[in-house]
Amino acid sequence: GYEEGGQLTEAVRRRPFSVVLLDEVEKAHAEVFDLLLQVLDDGRLTDSMGRVVSFKNTLIVMTSNLGADAIVELADAPEEEMRAAVMKALHGFFRPEMLNRIDEQVIFRRLTRDHVAQIVRLQLKDLEKRLAERKLTLEVTDGAIDVLVREGYTPQFGARPVARAIRKLIEDPLSYRIIAGDFASASGVVVEPDGDALRFRKVAEHEGQAPA
């Protein structure tokens, strides 16, 4: 509203020692870049109430997909060649005065399958925690991890489909099995590969592992 400060300035005013993440910044409105230029140049912004908000203790991180195609196409090329292609894409979009005020430009190479496997294991931690609340342990074998990596990784989109793969191959079918009472007497679940799919094996209480 008219009597409210801006969302960004208000957040920084309340917590000046903050990290501000602007994801896929190239999609922002042109006016946002004018504001960013003012922040990067002067270290402050004035909100709609006329209050000056200092950004001197604020770290601003901007992510962008500009040059992502070049990263995929030049994955096996020398670092300098790939970096030059990405920087060309950045300079073709951002004004020079914007790029010149950015302290550091970090370019990430595309994810490898090993990286994606690590991401899969990290995202499975949340499911492990939820199952633990139901007194169930979760073990996902290396073969099952490989299936999730194949399903959840593409060079173009990186690891974004990983969460969807976990939901499709583990969370949804396992939820139905739990609701149906298939694991009522189990103390844990083992997830194993079954071709391009996954199967669940229950760990029966006091009986070791038994097929589900």
Short mmCIF file of C-alpha atoms in Angstrom, two decimals:
data_model
loop_
_atom_site.label_atom_id
_atom_site.label_comp_id
_atom_site.label_asym_id
_atom_site.label_seq_id
_atom_site.Cartn_x
_atom_site.Cartn_y
_atom_site.Cartn_z
CA GLY A 1 0.00 0.00 0.00
CA TYR A 2 0.92 3.69 -0.25
CA GLU A 3 1.85 3.94 3.43
CA GLU A 4 4.02 0.82 3.36
CA GLY A 5 7.70 0.61 2.56
CA GLY A 6 8.91 -1.62 -0.25
CA GLN A 7 9.26 -5.32 0.49
CA LEU A 8 13.01 -5.31 -0.17
CA THR A 9 13.83 -2.09 1.65
CA GLU A 10 11.64 -3.01 4.62
CA ALA A 11 13.30 -6.42 4.95
CA VAL A 12 16.80 -4.91 4.80
CA ARG A 13 15.86 -2.08 7.17
CA ARG A 14 14.76 -4.64 9.76
CA ARG A 15 17.71 -6.98 9.14
CA PRO A 16 20.61 -5.00 7.66
CA PHE A 17 23.00 -7.97 7.89
CA SER A 18 21.19 -10.02 5.25
CA VAL A 19 21.77 -12.07 2.12
CA VAL A 20 19.42 -11.05 -0.70
CA LEU A 21 18.98 -13.72 -3.39
CA LEU A 22 17.59 -12.63 -6.76
CA ASP A 23 16.97 -15.86 -8.67
CA GLU A 24 16.91 -15.76 -12.49
CA VAL A 25 17.41 -12.02 -12.36
CA GLU A 26 17.24 -11.66 -16.15
CA LYS A 27 13.46 -12.16 -15.91
CA ALA A 28 13.02 -9.05 -13.76
CA HIS A 29 11.32 -5.87 -15.00
CA ALA A 30 13.64 -3.22 -16.43
CA GLU A 31 12.89 -0.91 -13.47
CA VAL A 32 14.37 -3.51 -11.12
CA PHE A 33 17.73 -3.11 -12.82
CA ASP A 34 17.57 0.66 -12.28
CA LEU A 35 17.03 0.05 -8.56
CA LEU A 36 19.81 -2.53 -8.47
CA LEU A 37 22.17 -0.10 -10.15
CA GLN A 38 21.38 2.47 -7.46
CA VAL A 39 22.03 -0.09 -4.71
CA LEU A 40 25.30 -1.23 -6.25
CA ASP A 41 26.41 2.33 -6.89
CA ASP A 42 25.26 4.18 -3.76
CA GLY A 43 24.76 1.32 -1.30
CA ARG A 44 21.31 2.58 -0.35
CA LEU A 45 17.71 2.93 -1.49
CA THR A 46 14.89 5.29 -0.54
CA ASP A 47 11.52 3.65 0.11
CA SER A 48 8.05 5.03 -0.60
CA MET A 49 7.99 6.66 2.84
CA GLY A 50 11.14 8.63 2.10
CA ARG A 51 13.32 6.58 4.44
CA VAL A 52 16.86 5.87 3.30
CA VAL A 53 17.79 2.21 3.75
CA SER A 54 21.46 1.25 3.76
CA PHE A 55 22.61 -1.89 1.94
CA LYS A 56 26.24 -1.58 3.03
CA ASN A 57 26.01 -4.67 5.24
CA THR A 58 23.92 -6.64 2.75
CA LEU A 59 25.22 -9.31 0.40
CA ILE A 60 23.34 -9.44 -2.91
CA VAL A 61 23.50 -12.68 -4.90
CA MET A 62 22.01 -12.81 -8.39
CA THR A 63 21.58 -16.01 -10.39
CA SER A 64 20.96 -16.21 -14.12
CA ASN A 65 20.48 -18.80 -16.83
CA LEU A 66 22.10 -16.57 -19.43
CA GLY A 67 24.73 -18.59 -21.25
CA ALA A 68 23.38 -21.91 -19.96
CA ASP A 69 23.23 -23.27 -23.51
CA ALA A 70 26.91 -22.48 -23.96
CA ILE A 71 27.76 -24.31 -20.73
CA VAL A 72 26.02 -27.44 -22.05
CA GLU A 73 27.47 -27.18 -25.56
CA LEU A 74 31.01 -26.45 -24.35
CA ALA A 75 31.00 -28.87 -21.41
CA ASP A 76 34.18 -30.56 -22.66
CA ALA A 77 35.83 -27.39 -23.95
CA PRO A 78 38.60 -25.50 -22.12
CA GLU A 79 37.45 -23.37 -19.19
CA GLU A 80 38.46 -20.13 -20.94
CA GLU A 81 36.36 -20.89 -24.03
CA MET A 82 33.25 -21.71 -22.00
CA ARG A 83 33.69 -18.64 -19.80
CA ALA A 84 34.09 -16.37 -22.84
CA ALA A 85 30.84 -17.69 -24.33
CA VAL A 86 28.93 -17.12 -21.08
CA MET A 87 30.36 -13.63 -20.63
CA LYS A 88 29.32 -12.79 -24.19
CA ALA A 89 25.74 -13.74 -23.30
CA LEU A 90 25.90 -11.62 -20.12
CA HIS A 91 27.27 -8.59 -21.95
CA GLY A 92 24.57 -9.00 -24.59
CA PHE A 93 21.86 -8.64 -21.94
CA PHE A 94 23.13 -6.49 -19.06
CA ARG A 95 24.30 -2.92 -19.41
CA PRO A 96 28.05 -2.40 -18.92
CA GLU A 97 27.49 -0.16 -15.90
CA MET A 98 25.62 -3.01 -14.19
CA LEU A 99 28.28 -5.64 -14.85
CA ASN A 100 31.07 -3.27 -13.85
CA ARG A 101 29.55 -2.86 -10.39
CA ILE A 102 29.31 -6.57 -9.64
CA ASP A 103 32.18 -7.68 -7.42
CA GLU A 104 32.41 -11.25 -8.66
CA GLN A 105 30.93 -13.27 -11.51
CA VAL A 106 30.94 -17.00 -10.80
CA ILE A 107 30.25 -19.48 -13.59
CA PHE A 108 29.23 -23.02 -12.68
CA ARG A 109 29.87 -25.95 -14.96
CA ARG A 110 26.97 -28.31 -15.56
CA LEU A 111 26.29 -30.96 -12.95
CA THR A 112 27.75 -34.43 -13.33
CA ARG A 113 25.88 -37.61 -12.46
CA ASP A 114 27.91 -37.87 -9.25
CA HIS A 115 26.73 -34.38 -8.26
CA VAL A 116 23.11 -35.33 -8.97
CA ALA A 117 23.47 -38.52 -6.91
CA GLN A 118 24.60 -36.39 -3.96
CA ILE A 119 21.58 -34.11 -4.48
CA VAL A 120 19.27 -37.15 -4.55
CA ARG A 121 20.67 -38.37 -1.23
CA LEU A 122 20.25 -34.93 0.33
CA GLN A 123 16.63 -34.65 -0.80
CA LEU A 124 15.88 -38.13 0.52
CA LYS A 125 16.81 -36.91 4.01
CA ASP A 126 13.45 -35.15 4.28
CA LEU A 127 11.59 -38.35 3.40
CA GLU A 128 13.71 -40.28 5.92
CA LYS A 129 12.72 -37.79 8.60
CA ARG A 130 9.02 -38.07 7.80
CA LEU A 131 9.13 -41.86 7.82
CA ALA A 132 11.01 -41.81 11.13
CA GLU A 133 7.98 -40.05 12.62
CA ARG A 134 6.02 -43.18 11.65
CA LYS A 135 8.67 -45.40 13.25
CA LEU A 136 9.95 -46.53 9.84
CA THR A 137 13.54 -46.47 8.63
CA LEU A 138 14.38 -45.87 4.96
CA GLU A 139 17.26 -47.41 3.04
CA VAL A 140 17.72 -46.51 -0.63
CA THR A 141 20.27 -48.74 -2.35
CA ASP A 142 22.92 -47.45 -4.75
CA GLY A 143 21.05 -49.09 -7.62
CA ALA A 144 17.89 -47.20 -6.67
CA ILE A 145 19.89 -43.97 -6.52
CA ASP A 146 21.06 -44.66 -10.09
CA VAL A 147 17.44 -45.02 -11.24
CA LEU A 148 16.53 -41.69 -9.59
CA VAL A 149 19.53 -40.00 -11.21
CA ARG A 150 18.51 -41.27 -14.67
CA GLU A 151 14.93 -40.14 -14.11
CA GLY A 152 15.77 -36.83 -12.45
CA TYR A 153 18.64 -35.40 -14.47
CA THR A 154 18.92 -33.75 -17.88
CA PRO A 155 21.81 -31.58 -19.13
CA GLN A 156 19.37 -28.77 -19.96
CA PHE A 157 17.56 -28.59 -16.62
CA GLY A 158 20.25 -29.94 -14.30
CA ALA A 159 18.87 -31.40 -11.07
CA ARG A 160 15.52 -29.60 -11.08
CA PRO A 161 13.55 -32.77 -11.98
CA VAL A 162 15.09 -34.69 -9.03
CA ALA A 163 12.32 -33.79 -6.58
CA ARG A 164 9.70 -34.85 -9.12
CA ALA A 165 11.49 -38.17 -9.69
CA ILE A 166 11.61 -38.89 -5.94
CA ARG A 167 7.93 -38.06 -5.61
CA LYS A 168 6.95 -40.17 -8.64
CA LEU A 169 9.10 -43.24 -7.94
CA ILE A 170 9.19 -43.32 -4.13
CA GLU A 171 6.94 -40.92 -2.23
CA ASP A 172 3.63 -41.46 -4.05
CA PRO A 173 3.73 -45.27 -4.42
CA LEU A 174 5.15 -45.73 -0.91
CA SER A 175 2.42 -43.49 0.54
CA TYR A 176 -0.27 -45.65 -1.08
CA ARG A 177 1.37 -48.80 0.30
CA ILE A 178 1.57 -47.34 3.80
CA ILE A 179 -2.08 -46.20 3.70
CA ALA A 180 -3.06 -49.70 2.52
CA GLY A 181 -1.37 -51.11 5.61
CA ASP A 182 1.35 -52.99 3.74
CA PHE A 183 3.99 -51.78 6.20
CA ALA A 184 1.94 -51.94 9.39
CA SER A 185 4.17 -54.61 10.90
CA ALA A 186 7.42 -53.34 9.40
CA SER A 187 10.22 -51.42 11.07
CA GLY A 188 11.73 -50.15 7.84
CA VAL A 189 11.63 -49.93 4.05
CA VAL A 190 14.38 -50.81 1.56
CA VAL A 191 14.12 -49.25 -1.91
CA GLU A 192 15.70 -51.29 -4.71
CA PRO A 193 15.88 -51.00 -8.51
CA ASP A 194 13.38 -52.90 -10.63
CA GLY A 195 14.41 -52.17 -14.21
CA ASP A 196 13.62 -48.49 -14.79
CA ALA A 197 11.30 -48.50 -11.77
CA LEU A 198 11.75 -49.12 -8.06
CA ARG A 199 10.39 -51.73 -5.69
CA PHE A 200 9.96 -51.68 -1.92
CA ARG A 201 11.13 -54.35 0.49
CA LYS A 202 9.96 -54.18 4.06
CA VAL A 203 12.11 -54.79 7.09
CA ALA A 204 9.93 -56.83 9.43
CA GLU A 205 10.32 -56.31 13.16
CA HIS A 206 12.61 -58.95 14.72
CA GLU A 207 12.75 -60.79 11.39
CA GLY A 208 15.33 -58.93 9.33
CA GLN A 209 14.34 -58.08 5.78
CA ALA A 210 11.31 -59.55 4.08
CA PRO A 211 9.95 -58.87 0.56
CA ALA A 212 7.04 -56.44 0.45
#
